[in-house]
XYZ file of C-alpha atoms in Angstrom:
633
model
C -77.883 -42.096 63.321
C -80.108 -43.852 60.852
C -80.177 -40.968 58.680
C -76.482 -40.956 58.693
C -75.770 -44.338 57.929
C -78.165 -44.078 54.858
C -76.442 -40.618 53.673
C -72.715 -42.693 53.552
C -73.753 -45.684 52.104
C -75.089 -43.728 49.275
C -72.234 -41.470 49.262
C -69.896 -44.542 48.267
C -72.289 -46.207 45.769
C -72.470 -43.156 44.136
C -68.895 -42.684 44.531
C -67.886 -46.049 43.191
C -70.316 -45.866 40.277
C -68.924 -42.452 39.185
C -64.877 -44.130 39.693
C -66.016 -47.490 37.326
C -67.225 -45.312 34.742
C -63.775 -43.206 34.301
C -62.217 -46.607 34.494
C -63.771 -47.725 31.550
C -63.038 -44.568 29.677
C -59.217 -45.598 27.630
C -56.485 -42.946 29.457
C -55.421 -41.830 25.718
C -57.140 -42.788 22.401
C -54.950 -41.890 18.941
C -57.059 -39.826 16.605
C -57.041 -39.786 13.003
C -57.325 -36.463 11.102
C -60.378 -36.962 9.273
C -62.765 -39.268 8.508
C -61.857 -42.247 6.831
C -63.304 -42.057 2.863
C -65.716 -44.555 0.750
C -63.116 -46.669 -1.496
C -64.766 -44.646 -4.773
C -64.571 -41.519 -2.661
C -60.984 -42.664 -2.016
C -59.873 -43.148 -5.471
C -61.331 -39.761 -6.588
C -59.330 -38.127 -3.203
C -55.916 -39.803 -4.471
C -56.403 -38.075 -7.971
C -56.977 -34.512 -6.806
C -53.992 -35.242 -5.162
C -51.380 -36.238 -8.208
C -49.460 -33.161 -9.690
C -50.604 -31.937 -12.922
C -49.684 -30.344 -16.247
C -51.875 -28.600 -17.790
C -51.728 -26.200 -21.215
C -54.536 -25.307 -22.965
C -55.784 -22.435 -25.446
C -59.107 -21.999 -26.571
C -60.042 -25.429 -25.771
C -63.679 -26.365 -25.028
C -64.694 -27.151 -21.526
C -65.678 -30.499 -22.312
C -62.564 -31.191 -24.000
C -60.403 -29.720 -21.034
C -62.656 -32.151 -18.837
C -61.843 -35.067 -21.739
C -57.694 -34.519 -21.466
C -57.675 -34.356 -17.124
C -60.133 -37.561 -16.959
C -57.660 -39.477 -18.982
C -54.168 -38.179 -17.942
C -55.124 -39.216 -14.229
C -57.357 -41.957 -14.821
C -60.530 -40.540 -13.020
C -63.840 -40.426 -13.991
C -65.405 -35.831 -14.414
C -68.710 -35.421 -15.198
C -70.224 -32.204 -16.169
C -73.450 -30.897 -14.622
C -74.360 -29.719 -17.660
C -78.187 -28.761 -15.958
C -76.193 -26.642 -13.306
C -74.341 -25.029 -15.830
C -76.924 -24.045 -18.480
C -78.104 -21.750 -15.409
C -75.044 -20.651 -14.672
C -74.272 -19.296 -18.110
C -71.634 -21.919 -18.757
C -71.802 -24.315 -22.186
C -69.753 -27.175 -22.552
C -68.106 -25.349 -25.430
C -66.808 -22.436 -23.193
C -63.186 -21.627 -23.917
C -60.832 -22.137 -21.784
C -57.102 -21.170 -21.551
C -54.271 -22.421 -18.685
C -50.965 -23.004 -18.416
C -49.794 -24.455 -15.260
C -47.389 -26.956 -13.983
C -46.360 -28.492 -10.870
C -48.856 -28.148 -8.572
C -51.814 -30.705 -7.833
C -54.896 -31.447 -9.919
C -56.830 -30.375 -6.713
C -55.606 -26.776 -7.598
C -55.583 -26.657 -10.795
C -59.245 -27.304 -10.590
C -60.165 -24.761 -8.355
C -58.142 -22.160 -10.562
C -59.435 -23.299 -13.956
C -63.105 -23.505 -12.414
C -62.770 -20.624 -10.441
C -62.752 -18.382 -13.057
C -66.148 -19.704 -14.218
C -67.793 -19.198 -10.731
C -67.883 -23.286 -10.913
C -66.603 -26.080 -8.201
C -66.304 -29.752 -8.201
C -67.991 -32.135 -5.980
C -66.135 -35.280 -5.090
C -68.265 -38.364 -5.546
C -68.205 -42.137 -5.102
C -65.842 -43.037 -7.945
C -66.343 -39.576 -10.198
C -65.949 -35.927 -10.288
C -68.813 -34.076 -10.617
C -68.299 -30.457 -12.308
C -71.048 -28.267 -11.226
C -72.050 -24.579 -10.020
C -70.968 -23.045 -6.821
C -74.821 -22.270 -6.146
C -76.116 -25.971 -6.530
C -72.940 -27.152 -4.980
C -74.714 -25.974 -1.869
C -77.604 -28.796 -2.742
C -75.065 -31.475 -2.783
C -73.928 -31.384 1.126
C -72.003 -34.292 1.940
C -71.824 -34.924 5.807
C -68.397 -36.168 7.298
C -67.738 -37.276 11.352
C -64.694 -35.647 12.242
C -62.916 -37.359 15.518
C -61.617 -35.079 17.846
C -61.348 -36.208 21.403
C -57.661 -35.135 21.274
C -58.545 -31.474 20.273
C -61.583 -30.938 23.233
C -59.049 -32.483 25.494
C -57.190 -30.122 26.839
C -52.905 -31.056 26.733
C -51.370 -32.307 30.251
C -48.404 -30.252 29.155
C -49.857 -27.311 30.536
C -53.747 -28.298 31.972
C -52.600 -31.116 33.886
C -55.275 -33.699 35.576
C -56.141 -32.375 38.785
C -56.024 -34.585 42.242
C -58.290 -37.531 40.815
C -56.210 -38.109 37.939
C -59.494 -36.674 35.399
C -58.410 -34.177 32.530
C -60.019 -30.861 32.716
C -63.267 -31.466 31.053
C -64.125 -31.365 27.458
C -64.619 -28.459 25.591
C -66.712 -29.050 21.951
C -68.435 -25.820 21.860
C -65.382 -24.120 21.972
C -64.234 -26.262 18.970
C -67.134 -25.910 16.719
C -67.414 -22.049 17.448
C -63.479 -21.648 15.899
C -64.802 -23.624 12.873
C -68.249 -21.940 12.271
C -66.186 -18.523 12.295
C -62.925 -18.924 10.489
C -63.888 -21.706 7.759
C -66.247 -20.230 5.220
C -68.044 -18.341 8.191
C -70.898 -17.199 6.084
C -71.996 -20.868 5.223
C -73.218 -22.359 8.420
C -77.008 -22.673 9.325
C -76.635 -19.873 12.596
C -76.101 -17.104 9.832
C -77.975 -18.720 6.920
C -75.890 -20.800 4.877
C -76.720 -24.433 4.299
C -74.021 -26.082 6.684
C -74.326 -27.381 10.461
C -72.235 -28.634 12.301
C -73.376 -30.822 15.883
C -70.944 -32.524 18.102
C -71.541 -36.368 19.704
C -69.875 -36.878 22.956
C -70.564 -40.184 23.033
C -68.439 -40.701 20.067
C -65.937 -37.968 20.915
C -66.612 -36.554 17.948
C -68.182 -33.763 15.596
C -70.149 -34.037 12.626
C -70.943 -31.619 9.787
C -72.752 -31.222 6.333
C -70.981 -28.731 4.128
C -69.446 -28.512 0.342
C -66.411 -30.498 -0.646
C -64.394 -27.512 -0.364
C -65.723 -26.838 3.014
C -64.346 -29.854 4.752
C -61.238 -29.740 3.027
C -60.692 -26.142 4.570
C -61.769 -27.787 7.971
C -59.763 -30.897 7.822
C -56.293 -28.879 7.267
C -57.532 -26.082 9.864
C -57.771 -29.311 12.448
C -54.553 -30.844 11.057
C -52.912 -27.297 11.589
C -53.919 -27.585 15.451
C -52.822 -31.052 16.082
C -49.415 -29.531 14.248
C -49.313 -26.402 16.839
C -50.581 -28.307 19.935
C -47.485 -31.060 19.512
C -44.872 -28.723 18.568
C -45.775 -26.557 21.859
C -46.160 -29.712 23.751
C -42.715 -30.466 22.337
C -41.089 -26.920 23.235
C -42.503 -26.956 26.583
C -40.825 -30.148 27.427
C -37.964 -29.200 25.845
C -37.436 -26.066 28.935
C -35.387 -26.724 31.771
C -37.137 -27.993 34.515
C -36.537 -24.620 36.544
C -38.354 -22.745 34.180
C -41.523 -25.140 34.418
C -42.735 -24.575 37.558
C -45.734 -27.415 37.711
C -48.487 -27.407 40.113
C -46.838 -24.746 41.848
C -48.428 -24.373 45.490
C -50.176 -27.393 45.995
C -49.401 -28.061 48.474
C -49.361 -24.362 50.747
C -53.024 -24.311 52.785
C -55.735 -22.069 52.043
C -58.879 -21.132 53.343
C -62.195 -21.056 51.572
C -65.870 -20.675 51.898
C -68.069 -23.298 50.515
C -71.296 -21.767 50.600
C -74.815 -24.126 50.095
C -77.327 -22.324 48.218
C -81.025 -23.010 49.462
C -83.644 -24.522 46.927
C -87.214 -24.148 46.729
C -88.978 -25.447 49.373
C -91.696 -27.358 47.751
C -89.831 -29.061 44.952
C -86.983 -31.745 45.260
C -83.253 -30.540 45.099
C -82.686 -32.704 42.070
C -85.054 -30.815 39.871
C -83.686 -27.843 41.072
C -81.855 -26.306 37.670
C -79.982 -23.411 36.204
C -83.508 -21.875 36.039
C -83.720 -21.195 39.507
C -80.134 -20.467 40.303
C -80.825 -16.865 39.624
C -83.074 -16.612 42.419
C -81.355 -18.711 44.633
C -78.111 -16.926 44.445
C -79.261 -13.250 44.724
C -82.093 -14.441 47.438
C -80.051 -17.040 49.643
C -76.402 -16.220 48.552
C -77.055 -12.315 48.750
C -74.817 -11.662 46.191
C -71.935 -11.194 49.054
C -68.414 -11.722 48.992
C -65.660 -12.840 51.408
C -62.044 -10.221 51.548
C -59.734 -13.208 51.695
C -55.979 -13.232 51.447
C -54.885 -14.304 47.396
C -52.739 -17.548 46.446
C -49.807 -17.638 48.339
C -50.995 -15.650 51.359
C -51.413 -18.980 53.534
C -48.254 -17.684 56.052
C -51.417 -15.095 56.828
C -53.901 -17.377 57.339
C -54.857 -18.284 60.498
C -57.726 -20.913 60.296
C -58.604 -21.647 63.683
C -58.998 -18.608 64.791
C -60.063 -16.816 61.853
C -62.734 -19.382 61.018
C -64.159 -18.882 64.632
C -64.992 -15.282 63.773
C -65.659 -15.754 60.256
C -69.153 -14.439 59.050
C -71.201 -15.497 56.307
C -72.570 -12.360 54.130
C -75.330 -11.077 55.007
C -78.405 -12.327 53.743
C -80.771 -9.401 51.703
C -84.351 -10.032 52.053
C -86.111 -11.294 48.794
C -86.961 -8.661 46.562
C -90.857 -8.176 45.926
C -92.373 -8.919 42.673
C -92.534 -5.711 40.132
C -95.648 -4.935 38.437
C -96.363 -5.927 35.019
C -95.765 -3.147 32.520
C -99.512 -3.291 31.501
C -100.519 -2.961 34.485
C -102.133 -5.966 34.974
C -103.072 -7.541 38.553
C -99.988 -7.916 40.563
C -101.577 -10.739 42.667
C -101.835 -12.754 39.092
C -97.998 -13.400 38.994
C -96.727 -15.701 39.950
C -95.206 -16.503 43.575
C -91.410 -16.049 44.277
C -90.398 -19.530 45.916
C -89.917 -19.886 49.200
C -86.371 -20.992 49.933
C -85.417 -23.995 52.015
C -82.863 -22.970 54.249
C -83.715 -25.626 57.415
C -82.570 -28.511 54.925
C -79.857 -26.760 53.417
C -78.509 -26.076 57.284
C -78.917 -29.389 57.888
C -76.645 -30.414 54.662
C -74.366 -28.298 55.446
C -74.295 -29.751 59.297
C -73.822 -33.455 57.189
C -70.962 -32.240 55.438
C -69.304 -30.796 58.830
C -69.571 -33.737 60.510
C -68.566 -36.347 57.284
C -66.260 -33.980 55.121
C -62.940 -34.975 57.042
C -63.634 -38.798 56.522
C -64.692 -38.925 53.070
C -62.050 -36.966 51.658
C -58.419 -37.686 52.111
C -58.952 -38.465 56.003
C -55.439 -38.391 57.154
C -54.841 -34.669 55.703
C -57.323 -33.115 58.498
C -56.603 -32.323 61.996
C -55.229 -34.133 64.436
C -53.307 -35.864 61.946
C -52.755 -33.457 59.416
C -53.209 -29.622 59.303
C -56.762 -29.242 57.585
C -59.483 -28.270 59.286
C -63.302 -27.569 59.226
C -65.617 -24.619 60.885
C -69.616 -24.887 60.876
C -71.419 -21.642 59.847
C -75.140 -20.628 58.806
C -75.199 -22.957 55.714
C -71.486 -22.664 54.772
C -68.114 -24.126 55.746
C -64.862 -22.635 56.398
C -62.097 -25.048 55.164
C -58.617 -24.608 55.405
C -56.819 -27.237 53.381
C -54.092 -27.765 50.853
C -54.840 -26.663 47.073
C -54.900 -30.372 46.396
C -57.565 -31.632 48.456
C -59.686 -28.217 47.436
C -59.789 -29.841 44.020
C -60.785 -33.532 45.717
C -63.319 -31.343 47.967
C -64.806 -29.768 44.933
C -65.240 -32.296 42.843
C -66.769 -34.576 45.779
C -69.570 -31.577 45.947
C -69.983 -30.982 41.892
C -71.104 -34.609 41.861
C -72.566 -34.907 45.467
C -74.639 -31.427 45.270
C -74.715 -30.050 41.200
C -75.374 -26.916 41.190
C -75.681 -26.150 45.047
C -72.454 -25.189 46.320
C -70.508 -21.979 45.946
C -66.946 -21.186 46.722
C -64.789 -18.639 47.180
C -62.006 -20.884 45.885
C -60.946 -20.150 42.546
C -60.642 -23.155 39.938
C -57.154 -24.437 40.989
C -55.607 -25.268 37.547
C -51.966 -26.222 37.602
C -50.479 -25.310 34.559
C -46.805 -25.216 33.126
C -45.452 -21.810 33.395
C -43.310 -20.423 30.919
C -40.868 -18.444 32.362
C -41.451 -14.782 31.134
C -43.921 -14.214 28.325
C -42.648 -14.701 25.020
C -38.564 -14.525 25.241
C -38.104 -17.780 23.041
C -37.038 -17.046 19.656
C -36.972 -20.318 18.198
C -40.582 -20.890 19.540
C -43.033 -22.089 16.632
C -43.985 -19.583 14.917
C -46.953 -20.507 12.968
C -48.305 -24.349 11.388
C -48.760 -23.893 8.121
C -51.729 -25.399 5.825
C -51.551 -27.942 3.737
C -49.910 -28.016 1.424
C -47.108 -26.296 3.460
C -43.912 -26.983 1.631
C -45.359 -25.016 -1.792
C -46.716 -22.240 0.661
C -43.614 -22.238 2.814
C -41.243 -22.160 -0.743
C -43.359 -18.773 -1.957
C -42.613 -16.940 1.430
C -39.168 -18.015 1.017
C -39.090 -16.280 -2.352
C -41.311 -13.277 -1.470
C -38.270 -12.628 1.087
C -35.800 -12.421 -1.824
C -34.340 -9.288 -2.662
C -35.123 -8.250 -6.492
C -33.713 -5.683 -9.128
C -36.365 -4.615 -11.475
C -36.423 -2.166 -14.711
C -40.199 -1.572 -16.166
C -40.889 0.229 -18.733
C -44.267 0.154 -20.477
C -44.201 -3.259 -19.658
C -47.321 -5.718 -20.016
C -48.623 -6.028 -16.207
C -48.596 -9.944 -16.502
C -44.648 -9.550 -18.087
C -43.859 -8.076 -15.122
C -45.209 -10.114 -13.048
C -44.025 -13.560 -14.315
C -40.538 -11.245 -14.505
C -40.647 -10.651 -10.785
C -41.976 -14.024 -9.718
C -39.227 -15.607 -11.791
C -36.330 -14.035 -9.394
C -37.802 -15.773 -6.437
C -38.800 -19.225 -8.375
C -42.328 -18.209 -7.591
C -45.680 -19.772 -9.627
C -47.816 -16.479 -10.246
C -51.235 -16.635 -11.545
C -53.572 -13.655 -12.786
C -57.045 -13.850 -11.859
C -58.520 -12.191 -14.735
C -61.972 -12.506 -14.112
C -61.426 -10.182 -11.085
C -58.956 -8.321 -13.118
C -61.538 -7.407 -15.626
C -64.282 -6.343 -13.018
C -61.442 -3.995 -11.425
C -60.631 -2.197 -14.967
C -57.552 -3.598 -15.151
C -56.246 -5.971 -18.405
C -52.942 -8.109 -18.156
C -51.180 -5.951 -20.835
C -51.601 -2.625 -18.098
C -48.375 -0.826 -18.792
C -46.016 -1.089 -16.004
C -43.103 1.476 -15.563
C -41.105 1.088 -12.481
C -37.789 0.926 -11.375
C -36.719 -1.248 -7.826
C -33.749 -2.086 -6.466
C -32.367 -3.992 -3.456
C -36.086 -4.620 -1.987
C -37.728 -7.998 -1.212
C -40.081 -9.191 -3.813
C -42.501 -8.843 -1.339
C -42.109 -5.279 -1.304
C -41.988 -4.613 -4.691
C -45.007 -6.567 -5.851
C -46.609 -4.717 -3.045
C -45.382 -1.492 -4.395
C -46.200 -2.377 -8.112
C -49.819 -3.783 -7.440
C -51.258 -0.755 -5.202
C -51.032 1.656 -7.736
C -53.637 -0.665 -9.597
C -55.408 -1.075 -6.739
C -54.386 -4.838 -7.046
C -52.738 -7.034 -3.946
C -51.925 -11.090 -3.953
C -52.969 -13.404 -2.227
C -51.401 -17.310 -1.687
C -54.104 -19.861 -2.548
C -53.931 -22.532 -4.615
C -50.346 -23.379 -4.736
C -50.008 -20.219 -6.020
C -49.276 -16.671 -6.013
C -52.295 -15.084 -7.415
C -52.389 -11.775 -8.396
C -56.152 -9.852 -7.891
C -58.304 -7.500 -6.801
C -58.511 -6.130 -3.477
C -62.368 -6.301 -3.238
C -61.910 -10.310 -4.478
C -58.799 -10.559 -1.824
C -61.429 -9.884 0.563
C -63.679 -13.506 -0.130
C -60.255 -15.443 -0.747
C -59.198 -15.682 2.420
C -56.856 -17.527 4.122
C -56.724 -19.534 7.836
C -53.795 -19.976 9.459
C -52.968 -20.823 13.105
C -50.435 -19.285 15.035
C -48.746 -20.951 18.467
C -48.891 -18.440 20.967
C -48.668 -20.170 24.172
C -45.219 -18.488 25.230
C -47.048 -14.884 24.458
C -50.127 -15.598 27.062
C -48.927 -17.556 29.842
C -48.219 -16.126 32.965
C -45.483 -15.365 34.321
C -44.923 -17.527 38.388
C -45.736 -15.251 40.995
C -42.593 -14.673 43.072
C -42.914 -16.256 46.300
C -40.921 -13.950 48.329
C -43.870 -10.749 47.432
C -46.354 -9.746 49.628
C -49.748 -11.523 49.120
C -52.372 -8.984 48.028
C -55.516 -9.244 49.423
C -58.679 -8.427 46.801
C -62.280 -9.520 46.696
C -62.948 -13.038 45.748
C -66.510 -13.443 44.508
C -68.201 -16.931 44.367
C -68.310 -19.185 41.764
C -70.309 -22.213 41.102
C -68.554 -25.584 42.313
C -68.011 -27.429 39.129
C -68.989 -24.909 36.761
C -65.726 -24.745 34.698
C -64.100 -21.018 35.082
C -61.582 -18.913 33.507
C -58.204 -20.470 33.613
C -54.584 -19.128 33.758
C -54.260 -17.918 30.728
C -55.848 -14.824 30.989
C -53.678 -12.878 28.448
C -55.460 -14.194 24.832
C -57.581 -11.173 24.515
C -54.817 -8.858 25.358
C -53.347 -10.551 22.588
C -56.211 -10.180 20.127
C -57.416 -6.750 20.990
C -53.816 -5.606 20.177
C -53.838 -7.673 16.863
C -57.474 -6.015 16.059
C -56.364 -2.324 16.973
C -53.253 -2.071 15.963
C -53.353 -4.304 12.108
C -55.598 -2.872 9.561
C -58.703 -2.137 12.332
C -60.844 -2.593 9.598
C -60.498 -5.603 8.200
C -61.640 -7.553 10.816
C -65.447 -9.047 11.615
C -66.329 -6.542 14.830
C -66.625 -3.759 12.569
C -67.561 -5.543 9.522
C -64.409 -6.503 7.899
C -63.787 -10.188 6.354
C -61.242 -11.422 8.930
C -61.657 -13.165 12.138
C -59.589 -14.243 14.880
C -60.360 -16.525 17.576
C -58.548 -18.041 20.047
C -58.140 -22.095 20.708
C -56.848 -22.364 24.690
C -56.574 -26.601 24.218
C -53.791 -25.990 21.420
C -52.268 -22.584 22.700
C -53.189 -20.829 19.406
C -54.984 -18.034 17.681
C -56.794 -19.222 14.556
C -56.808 -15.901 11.807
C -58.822 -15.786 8.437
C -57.378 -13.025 6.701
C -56.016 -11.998 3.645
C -52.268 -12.619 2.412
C -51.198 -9.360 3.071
C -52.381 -9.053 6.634
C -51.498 -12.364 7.451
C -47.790 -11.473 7.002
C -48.099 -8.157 8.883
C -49.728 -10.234 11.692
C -46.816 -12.737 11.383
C -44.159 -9.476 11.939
C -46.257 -8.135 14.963
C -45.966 -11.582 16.322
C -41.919 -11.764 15.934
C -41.559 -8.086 16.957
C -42.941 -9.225 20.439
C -40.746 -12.269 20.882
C -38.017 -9.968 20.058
C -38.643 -6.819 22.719
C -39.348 -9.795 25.215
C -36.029 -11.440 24.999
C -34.263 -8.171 25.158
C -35.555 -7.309 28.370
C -34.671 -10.263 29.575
């Protein structure tokens, strides 16, 4: 009696402790979208920022640097060490003629074509090479509680009122592959990234250029996560079915798993779990009827002659492959099972009045059955959740269910029918970007003959009010000079088509970068690549099982009690293998292409870095699905 006095008390301390904490934790918390600047750094952030003019023809570097310092009122500085070694004088010619896009740009273009960058500074620009750019890491704290947080809209709290736990790894994986991938420390560049719970946030060191990439990839998923939180809203409520089930009964198994019998269940860890599971669990698995098969179950009689799985004798120790001593290795541990009977007798007898005590029978219809060290409950959906969170935090790491992570999640109702879904959150600066795919869908008329290649393609760009801009270093290292006769006639095609069909017979393609619509090579396409994300929440989710079907019955293995598990949306890498297979297979990372996808579950997006060109065929796939969806309808 004692024993069981102690065991509650600590139950509720524990308990109470665990509640205060969340308490303390603010419900919602607004988060900016990058870290807040030095006021020098500020300054020099606001002047990459202004438009620019620039024309210039056979000027010095210096002197280009001289003109830009003074037109926007910001201190440059050349590296002039950095660019001795890079082959670059301060006397270097330059020539550039652009207008109406940002300083930020025209800096990357004008540099660019020197194989130089610019690192932002407190209160000055520092012009320097891309090589000891990598010695100037600057490290930022990005906050993103909102982004590890997975959206109510469709991963609701579960029964206590706590979001589905936070996700950083997930976070810092989409960064590490789709923002300059080959610059972070796990594949030998000179940039790490680490995230801080405490702080709800992440930190990195990287380039300037880096973190600006990041900072609009993480403004792009705050974009896509609030316009699908907006469109899923916006359904009618019969096409959201919430939470749907929670409240039918089901029967599980909750299964204890025995730990070593000389060393305190506390210090039992993931180490031993191996052991534990294929010694005490015996790897088994109960045949119980799927979600929405509760008019089947029948709990008090089926947990009477319920049986747990059988229990396969510990395997002996193998030999070394040297063939040393078998008696020198060591001991497999001998498993407690008395004490983990006798916890799973405790949680019999105190279960029903610890957790939600009026929902178990008499009073309500829930109900418990004792077996070898495992219980048989049959309860609602809801107070599964309460159940299994009271054992994540009573016994970590001890308990194993048959249950599946109950998740209750806004259904869509078929997969991908709505047209005017968002199609895609553009980067910044996504007016410019959005007014070049505007003209690229133009239709064009177009006589060539013998013309100079960058003629034609200011000629072209002109019908659809497009910037162009040759990148002649890559022009020259693909054989190919801006007076290349052109001789081609179009007629009623988009401009995207014809630059398309004018550029591949040079082995040429474009990509949009920089405010602008740059005309290179295809091997240089390949390391100027672009990351957008794409909303694809009404693609993956699943569709709401009709109620009036059968209930299947399949083999439900075990999972870990709080161990976070696969959720609904089960359809992402249906999505991407299709992407991968079926546009240009090899262009992507798996086989050793440039482009990546991954997807991001808290926002409902895949995250791409691809070229220009597949970008837009990925953008048609995506469309072309919508559209066979809603005709089926």
């Amino acid at each position: 009696m004692l024993r069981r006095v102690v065991f509650v008390v600590g139950l509720i301390v524990h308990l109470s402790l665990v509640m205060a904490s969340r308490a303390a934790e603010p419900a919602d918390a607004s988060t900016a979208a990058a870290p807040a600047p030095s006021e020098g750094e500020a300054a020099v952030l606001a002047a990459l920022q202004q438009p620019t003019v620039v024309d210039f023809d056979e000027r010095p570097l210096s002197g280009v640097v001289d003109i830009l310092s003074h037109q926007h009122k910001l201190e440059i500085q050349l590296d002039n060490k950095a660019l001795t070694d890079a082959g670059v004088g301060s006397d270097t010619p330059v020539t550039l003629k652009l207008d109406g896009i940002r300083l930020r740009s025209a800096l990357r273009l004008l540099l660019g074509e020197l194989d130089l960058t610019y690192v932002a500074r407190d209160g000055y620009l520092f012009i320097t090479s891309k090589t000891e750019a990598e010695s100037m890491l600057k490290i930022k704290t990005y906050p993103v509680r909102d982004l590890v947080t997975p959206p109510i809209e469709w991963f609701p709290p579960d029964a206590s009122g706590e979001p589905v736990g936070k996700d950083y790894q997930s976070l810092i994986d989409l960064i590490t592959s789709t923002v300059a991938p080959t610059t972070w420390d796990e594949v030998g560049g000179p940039g790490a990234m680490r995230e801080f719970a405490n702080s709800h946030a992440i930190s990195f060191s990287q380039t300037e250029e880096v973190h600006e990439e990041a900072a609009e990839m993480l403004a792009a998923l705050r974009r896509v996560r609030d316009q699908q939180r907006a469109a899923v809203k916006a359904l009618p409520a019969e096409a959201r079915v919430e939470q749907a089930g929670q409240a039918e009964p089901r029967t599980y198994v909750y299964r204890l798993i025995p730990w070593p019998r000389n060393a305190p269940w506390m210090h039992y860890y993931t180490g031993a779990m191996g052991g534990g599971m294929g010694g005490g669990m015996g790897g088994g698995a109960y045949s119980l009827a799927d979600e929405g098969a509760d008019s089947q179950a029948k709990p008090a009689d089926s947990a009477s002659t319920a049986k747990p799985p059988a229990e396969k004798p510990a395997s002996s120790p193998k030999p070394a492959a040297d063939n040393k001593d078998p008696s020198s290795a060591p001991a497999a541990p001998e498993w407690d099972t008395q004490q983990c009977a006798e916890w799973t007798k405790e949680l019999f007898e105190s279960l029903p009045s610890l957790v939600e005590p009026d929902s178990w029978q008499p009073r309500g219809a829930g109900s418990v059955r004792l077996l070898t060290g495992a219980l048989v409950i049959h309860q609602t959906a809801e107070v599964h959740q309460k159940i299994s969170r009271f054992l994540a935090e009573l016994l970590p790491m001890r308990v194993v269910t048959s249950a599946r992570a109950s998740v209750p999640v806004a259904w869509l109702p078929v997969p991908g029918p709505q047209l005017d879904w968002p199609h895609e959150a553009e980067l910044r600066p996504a007016g410019i970007e959005a007014q070049i795919e505007a003209g690229l869908a133009q239709k064009c008329d177009v006589e060539f003959r013998e013309t100079p290649l960058i003629a034609a393609m200011q000629s072209l760009a002109d019908q659809g009010h497009i910037k162009v801009w040759l990148h002649h270093r890559a022009l020259t290292d693909a054989g190919v000079g801006t007076d290349t006769p052109i001789t081609r006639s179009v007629h009623g095609v988009t401009i995207r088509a014809a630059f398309r069909l004018l550029l591949n017979e040079l082995d040429l393609t474009y990509v949009i970068r920089n405010e602008m619509l740059t005309i290179t090579s295809k091997s240089e396409a390949e390391s100027m690549l672009s990351t957008k994300v794409y909303p694809v929440l009404d693609l993956i989710a699943e569709r709401p099982r009709d109620r009036g079907a059968p209930a299947a019955r399949s083999v439900v293995r075990y999972h870990m009690v709080g161990m976070a598990t696969s959720g609904h949306f089960s359809n992402y890498q249906s999505l991407i293998d299709n992407i991968t297979s079926n546009i240009p297979p090899t262009t992507w990372d798996e086989v050793g292409g440039p482009g990546s996808i991954r997807e991001f579950a808290n926002c409902g997006a895949l995250v791409i870095s691809q070229t220009t060109e597949v970008h837009e065929e990925i953008a048609d796939y995506l469309r072309a699905l919508r559209q066979v969806a809603a005709a089926q309808r």
